Amino acid sequence: ESKNLSVDHRLTEVCELLEKNIPYYDWVGFYFKNGDKNELKLRAFAGEPTDHLIIPFGKGICGQVAVTNKNFVVPDVKAQDNYIACSIYVKAEIVVPLFVNGENIGQIDIDSHTADPFSKEDELFLEFVNEEIAKILG
Ligand code: SME
């Protein structure tokens, strides 16, 4: 449907903008809850294609954020037991949930090739990005 196509296009543009302009953002994607299923589905991204188009709730950093509704900052992915590796180059990750009308409907996920790059500023910035995205998802 055309409205969803244009939203997907805009989500991809947001991913590209972030990936191109923030040196330590090496992969940027949006995962959303997949209908009624207890899983996330990749909807838009910038960076290398990933095999992980579907992530079950609870699995990996993304799947955990789907159930906790909390930001998850990972300074060192090697220190995580419940982690899904997308690329051997990834050293750190941040996932921030996206709320529409108070409901966690998806998330922004960023991988970094830099060790421990994410600060509270990234969290606040990505919360702001998600609030803006929530307005176009309505
Ligand atoms: N590392 C994520 C999987 C998604 S990829 O980073 C694109 C995780 O552990 O949930």
PDB file of C-alpha atoms and ligand atoms in Angstrom:
ATOM      1  CA  GLU A   1       0.000   0.000   0.000  1.00  0.00           C
ATOM      2  CA  SER A   2       1.399   3.399  -1.019  1.00  0.00           C
ATOM      3  CA  LYS A   3       1.332   5.038   2.420  1.00  0.00           C
ATOM      4  CA  ASN A   4       3.457   2.176   3.819  1.00  0.00           C
ATOM      5  CA  LEU A   5       5.832   2.388   0.855  1.00  0.00           C
ATOM      6  CA  SER A   6       6.458   6.045   1.538  1.00  0.00           C
ATOM      7  CA  VAL A   7       6.933   5.403   5.268  1.00  0.00           C
ATOM      8  CA  ASP A   8       9.443   2.630   4.447  1.00  0.00           C
ATOM      9  CA  HIS A   9      11.230   5.023   2.108  1.00  0.00           C
ATOM     10  CA  ARG A  10      11.425   7.701   4.784  1.00  0.00           C
ATOM     11  CA  LEU A  11      12.653   5.181   7.379  1.00  0.00           C
ATOM     12  CA  THR A  12      15.400   4.139   4.953  1.00  0.00           C
ATOM     13  CA  GLU A  13      16.351   7.786   4.446  1.00  0.00           C
ATOM     14  CA  VAL A  14      16.631   8.267   8.224  1.00  0.00           C
ATOM     15  CA  CYS A  15      18.876   5.168   8.445  1.00  0.00           C
ATOM     16  CA  GLU A  16      21.092   6.454   5.604  1.00  0.00           C
ATOM     17  CA  LEU A  17      21.341   9.940   7.100  1.00  0.00           C
ATOM     18  CA  LEU A  18      22.452   8.575  10.484  1.00  0.00           C
ATOM     19  CA  GLU A  19      24.846   5.989   9.026  1.00  0.00           C
ATOM     20  CA  LYS A  20      26.498   8.543   6.711  1.00  0.00           C
ATOM     21  CA  ASN A  21      26.828  11.402   9.184  1.00  0.00           C
ATOM     22  CA  ILE A  22      27.761   9.786  12.477  1.00  0.00           C
ATOM     23  CA  PRO A  23      31.163   8.130  12.052  1.00  0.00           C
ATOM     24  CA  TYR A  24      30.636   5.450  14.712  1.00  0.00           C
ATOM     25  CA  TYR A  25      27.146   4.476  13.425  1.00  0.00           C
ATOM     26  CA  ASP A  26      28.122   1.677  11.019  1.00  0.00           C
ATOM     27  CA  TRP A  27      24.777  -0.081  10.635  1.00  0.00           C
ATOM     28  CA  VAL A  28      21.409   1.535  11.357  1.00  0.00           C
ATOM     29  CA  GLY A  29      18.084  -0.278  11.145  1.00  0.00           C
ATOM     30  CA  PHE A  30      14.473  -0.272  12.267  1.00  0.00           C
ATOM     31  CA  TYR A  31      12.881  -3.487  13.478  1.00  0.00           C
ATOM     32  CA  PHE A  32       9.116  -3.615  14.098  1.00  0.00           C
ATOM     33  CA  LYS A  33       6.813  -6.117  15.731  1.00  0.00           C
ATOM     34  CA  ASN A  34       5.664  -8.494  13.001  1.00  0.00           C
ATOM     35  CA  GLY A  35       1.869  -8.352  13.167  1.00  0.00           C
ATOM     36  CA  ASP A  36       0.514 -10.598  15.928  1.00  0.00           C
ATOM     37  CA  LYS A  37       3.652 -12.749  16.037  1.00  0.00           C
ATOM     38  CA  ASN A  38       6.112 -12.693  18.940  1.00  0.00           C
ATOM     39  CA  GLU A  39       8.922 -11.592  16.669  1.00  0.00           C
ATOM     40  CA  LEU A  40      10.579  -8.525  15.147  1.00  0.00           C
ATOM     41  CA  LYS A  41      10.896  -7.891  11.418  1.00  0.00           C
ATOM     42  CA  LEU A  42      13.531  -5.671   9.773  1.00  0.00           C
ATOM     43  CA  ARG A  43      11.727  -2.835   7.977  1.00  0.00           C
ATOM     44  CA  ALA A  44      14.501  -0.437   6.899  1.00  0.00           C
ATOM     45  CA  PHE A  45      18.286  -0.253   7.206  1.00  0.00           C
ATOM     46  CA  ALA A  46      21.525   1.321   5.996  1.00  0.00           C
ATOM     47  CA  GLY A  47      24.865  -0.503   5.956  1.00  0.00           C
ATOM     48  CA  GLU A  48      25.691  -4.086   5.044  1.00  0.00           C
ATOM     49  CA  PRO A  49      22.667  -6.374   4.503  1.00  0.00           C
ATOM     50  CA  THR A  50      21.999  -8.656   7.480  1.00  0.00           C
ATOM     51  CA  ASP A  51      20.743 -12.265   7.545  1.00  0.00           C
ATOM     52  CA  HIS A  52      18.631 -11.424  10.587  1.00  0.00           C
ATOM     53  CA  LEU A  53      15.418 -10.214   8.985  1.00  0.00           C
ATOM     54  CA  ILE A  54      13.303 -11.867  11.704  1.00  0.00           C
ATOM     55  CA  ILE A  55      14.264 -11.905  15.418  1.00  0.00           C
ATOM     56  CA  PRO A  56      12.127 -13.787  17.989  1.00  0.00           C
ATOM     57  CA  PHE A  57      11.131 -11.843  21.127  1.00  0.00           C
ATOM     58  CA  GLY A  58      13.703 -12.442  23.870  1.00  0.00           C
ATOM     59  CA  LYS A  59      16.483 -13.345  21.464  1.00  0.00           C
ATOM     60  CA  GLY A  60      19.549 -11.111  21.043  1.00  0.00           C
ATOM     61  CA  ILE A  61      19.782  -7.488  22.111  1.00  0.00           C
ATOM     62  CA  CYS A  62      16.852  -6.540  19.866  1.00  0.00           C
ATOM     63  CA  GLY A  63      14.603  -9.354  21.084  1.00  0.00           C
ATOM     64  CA  GLN A  64      15.326  -8.404  24.700  1.00  0.00           C
ATOM     65  CA  VAL A  65      14.349  -4.754  24.096  1.00  0.00           C
ATOM     66  CA  ALA A  66      11.071  -5.984  22.562  1.00  0.00           C
ATOM     67  CA  VAL A  67      10.160  -7.403  25.992  1.00  0.00           C
ATOM     68  CA  THR A  68      11.859  -5.001  28.453  1.00  0.00           C
ATOM     69  CA  ASN A  69      10.789  -1.735  26.704  1.00  0.00           C
ATOM     70  CA  LYS A  70      14.126  -0.241  27.836  1.00  0.00           C
ATOM     71  CA  ASN A  71      17.132   1.186  26.019  1.00  0.00           C
ATOM     72  CA  PHE A  72      19.942  -1.358  25.770  1.00  0.00           C
ATOM     73  CA  VAL A  73      23.486  -0.020  25.421  1.00  0.00           C
ATOM     74  CA  VAL A  74      26.149  -2.662  24.770  1.00  0.00           C
ATOM     75  CA  PRO A  75      29.703  -1.255  25.054  1.00  0.00           C
ATOM     76  CA  ASP A  76      31.255  -4.645  24.182  1.00  0.00           C
ATOM     77  CA  VAL A  77      29.197  -7.238  22.305  1.00  0.00           C
ATOM     78  CA  LYS A  78      31.669  -9.994  23.289  1.00  0.00           C
ATOM     79  CA  ALA A  79      30.547  -9.620  26.908  1.00  0.00           C
ATOM     80  CA  GLN A  80      26.908 -10.495  26.025  1.00  0.00           C
ATOM     81  CA  ASP A  81      25.603 -14.077  26.204  1.00  0.00           C
ATOM     82  CA  ASN A  82      22.267 -13.304  24.539  1.00  0.00           C
ATOM     83  CA  TYR A  83      23.585 -11.636  21.410  1.00  0.00           C
ATOM     84  CA  ILE A  84      23.045 -12.239  17.683  1.00  0.00           C
ATOM     85  CA  ALA A  85      26.171 -11.419  15.665  1.00  0.00           C
ATOM     86  CA  CYS A  86      25.528  -9.759  12.293  1.00  0.00           C
ATOM     87  CA  SER A  87      29.110  -8.972  11.324  1.00  0.00           C
ATOM     88  CA  ILE A  88      32.554  -9.825  12.675  1.00  0.00           C
ATOM     89  CA  TYR A  89      33.415  -6.115  12.658  1.00  0.00           C
ATOM     90  CA  VAL A  90      30.738  -5.095  15.173  1.00  0.00           C
ATOM     91  CA  LYS A  91      32.120  -4.173  18.589  1.00  0.00           C
ATOM     92  CA  ALA A  92      29.202  -2.325  20.196  1.00  0.00           C
ATOM     93  CA  GLU A  93      25.445  -1.897  19.814  1.00  0.00           C
ATOM     94  CA  ILE A  94      22.617   0.350  20.988  1.00  0.00           C
ATOM     95  CA  VAL A  95      18.908  -0.430  20.740  1.00  0.00           C
ATOM     96  CA  VAL A  96      16.230   2.133  21.654  1.00  0.00           C
ATOM     97  CA  PRO A  97      12.535   1.182  21.662  1.00  0.00           C
ATOM     98  CA  LEU A  98      10.004   3.121  19.591  1.00  0.00           C
ATOM     99  CA  PHE A  99       6.693   3.891  21.290  1.00  0.00           C
ATOM    100  CA  VAL A 100       3.405   4.824  19.657  1.00  0.00           C
ATOM    101  CA  ASN A 101       0.682   5.769  22.158  1.00  0.00           C
ATOM    102  CA  GLY A 102       2.810   4.264  24.936  1.00  0.00           C
ATOM    103  CA  GLU A 103       3.166   0.908  23.176  1.00  0.00           C
ATOM    104  CA  ASN A 104       6.577  -0.515  22.239  1.00  0.00           C
ATOM    105  CA  ILE A 105       6.010  -1.230  18.528  1.00  0.00           C
ATOM    106  CA  GLY A 106       9.599  -1.440  17.330  1.00  0.00           C
ATOM    107  CA  GLN A 107      13.096  -0.122  17.764  1.00  0.00           C
ATOM    108  CA  ILE A 108      16.085   1.549  16.230  1.00  0.00           C
ATOM    109  CA  ASP A 109      19.192  -0.651  16.258  1.00  0.00           C
ATOM    110  CA  ILE A 110      22.718   0.660  15.686  1.00  0.00           C
ATOM    111  CA  ASP A 111      25.917  -1.345  15.348  1.00  0.00           C
ATOM    112  CA  SER A 112      29.355   0.208  15.732  1.00  0.00           C
ATOM    113  CA  HIS A 113      32.812  -0.942  14.647  1.00  0.00           C
ATOM    114  CA  THR A 114      34.205   1.299  17.412  1.00  0.00           C
ATOM    115  CA  ALA A 115      34.535  -0.057  20.958  1.00  0.00           C
ATOM    116  CA  ASP A 116      32.323   1.552  23.617  1.00  0.00           C
ATOM    117  CA  PRO A 117      31.213   4.571  21.508  1.00  0.00           C
ATOM    118  CA  PHE A 118      27.685   5.196  22.837  1.00  0.00           C
ATOM    119  CA  SER A 119      26.892   7.764  25.526  1.00  0.00           C
ATOM    120  CA  LYS A 120      23.761   9.126  27.195  1.00  0.00           C
ATOM    121  CA  GLU A 121      23.702  11.699  24.364  1.00  0.00           C
ATOM    122  CA  ASP A 122      23.184   8.904  21.817  1.00  0.00           C
ATOM    123  CA  GLU A 123      20.334   7.536  23.917  1.00  0.00           C
ATOM    124  CA  LEU A 124      18.650  10.954  24.138  1.00  0.00           C
ATOM    125  CA  PHE A 125      19.227  11.648  20.446  1.00  0.00           C
ATOM    126  CA  LEU A 126      17.810   8.262  19.362  1.00  0.00           C
ATOM    127  CA  GLU A 127      14.811   8.694  21.688  1.00  0.00           C
ATOM    128  CA  PHE A 128      14.170  12.012  19.893  1.00  0.00           C
ATOM    129  CA  VAL A 129      14.533  10.344  16.456  1.00  0.00           C
ATOM    130  CA  ASN A 130      12.036   7.647  17.493  1.00  0.00           C
ATOM    131  CA  GLU A 131       9.565  10.262  18.775  1.00  0.00           C
ATOM    132  CA  GLU A 132       9.715  11.967  15.360  1.00  0.00           C
ATOM    133  CA  ILE A 133       9.260   8.591  13.591  1.00  0.00           C
ATOM    134  CA  ALA A 134       6.266   7.837  15.848  1.00  0.00           C
ATOM    135  CA  LYS A 135       4.583  10.972  14.444  1.00  0.00           C
ATOM    136  CA  ILE A 136       4.818   9.719  10.851  1.00  0.00           C
ATOM    137  CA  LEU A 137       3.651   6.232  11.857  1.00  0.00           C
ATOM    138  CA  GLY A 138       0.654   7.622  13.741  1.00  0.00           C
TER     139      GLY A 138
HETATM  140  N1  SME B   1      22.871  -7.775  17.105  1.00  0.00           N
HETATM  141  C1  SME B   1      21.419  -7.808  17.129  1.00  0.00           C
HETATM  142  C2  SME B   1      20.874  -8.463  15.890  1.00  0.00           C
HETATM  143  C3  SME B   1      20.584  -7.499  14.803  1.00  0.00           C
HETATM  144  S1  SME B   1      21.980  -7.058  13.931  1.00  0.00           S
HETATM  145  O1  SME B   1      22.796  -6.194  14.836  1.00  0.00           O
HETATM  146  C4  SME B   1      21.593  -6.148  12.591  1.00  0.00           C
HETATM  147  C5  SME B   1      20.938  -8.509  18.375  1.00  0.00           C
HETATM  148  O2  SME B   1      21.719  -9.100  19.121  1.00  0.00           O
HETATM  149  O3  SME B   1      19.724  -8.485  18.610  1.00  0.00           O
END
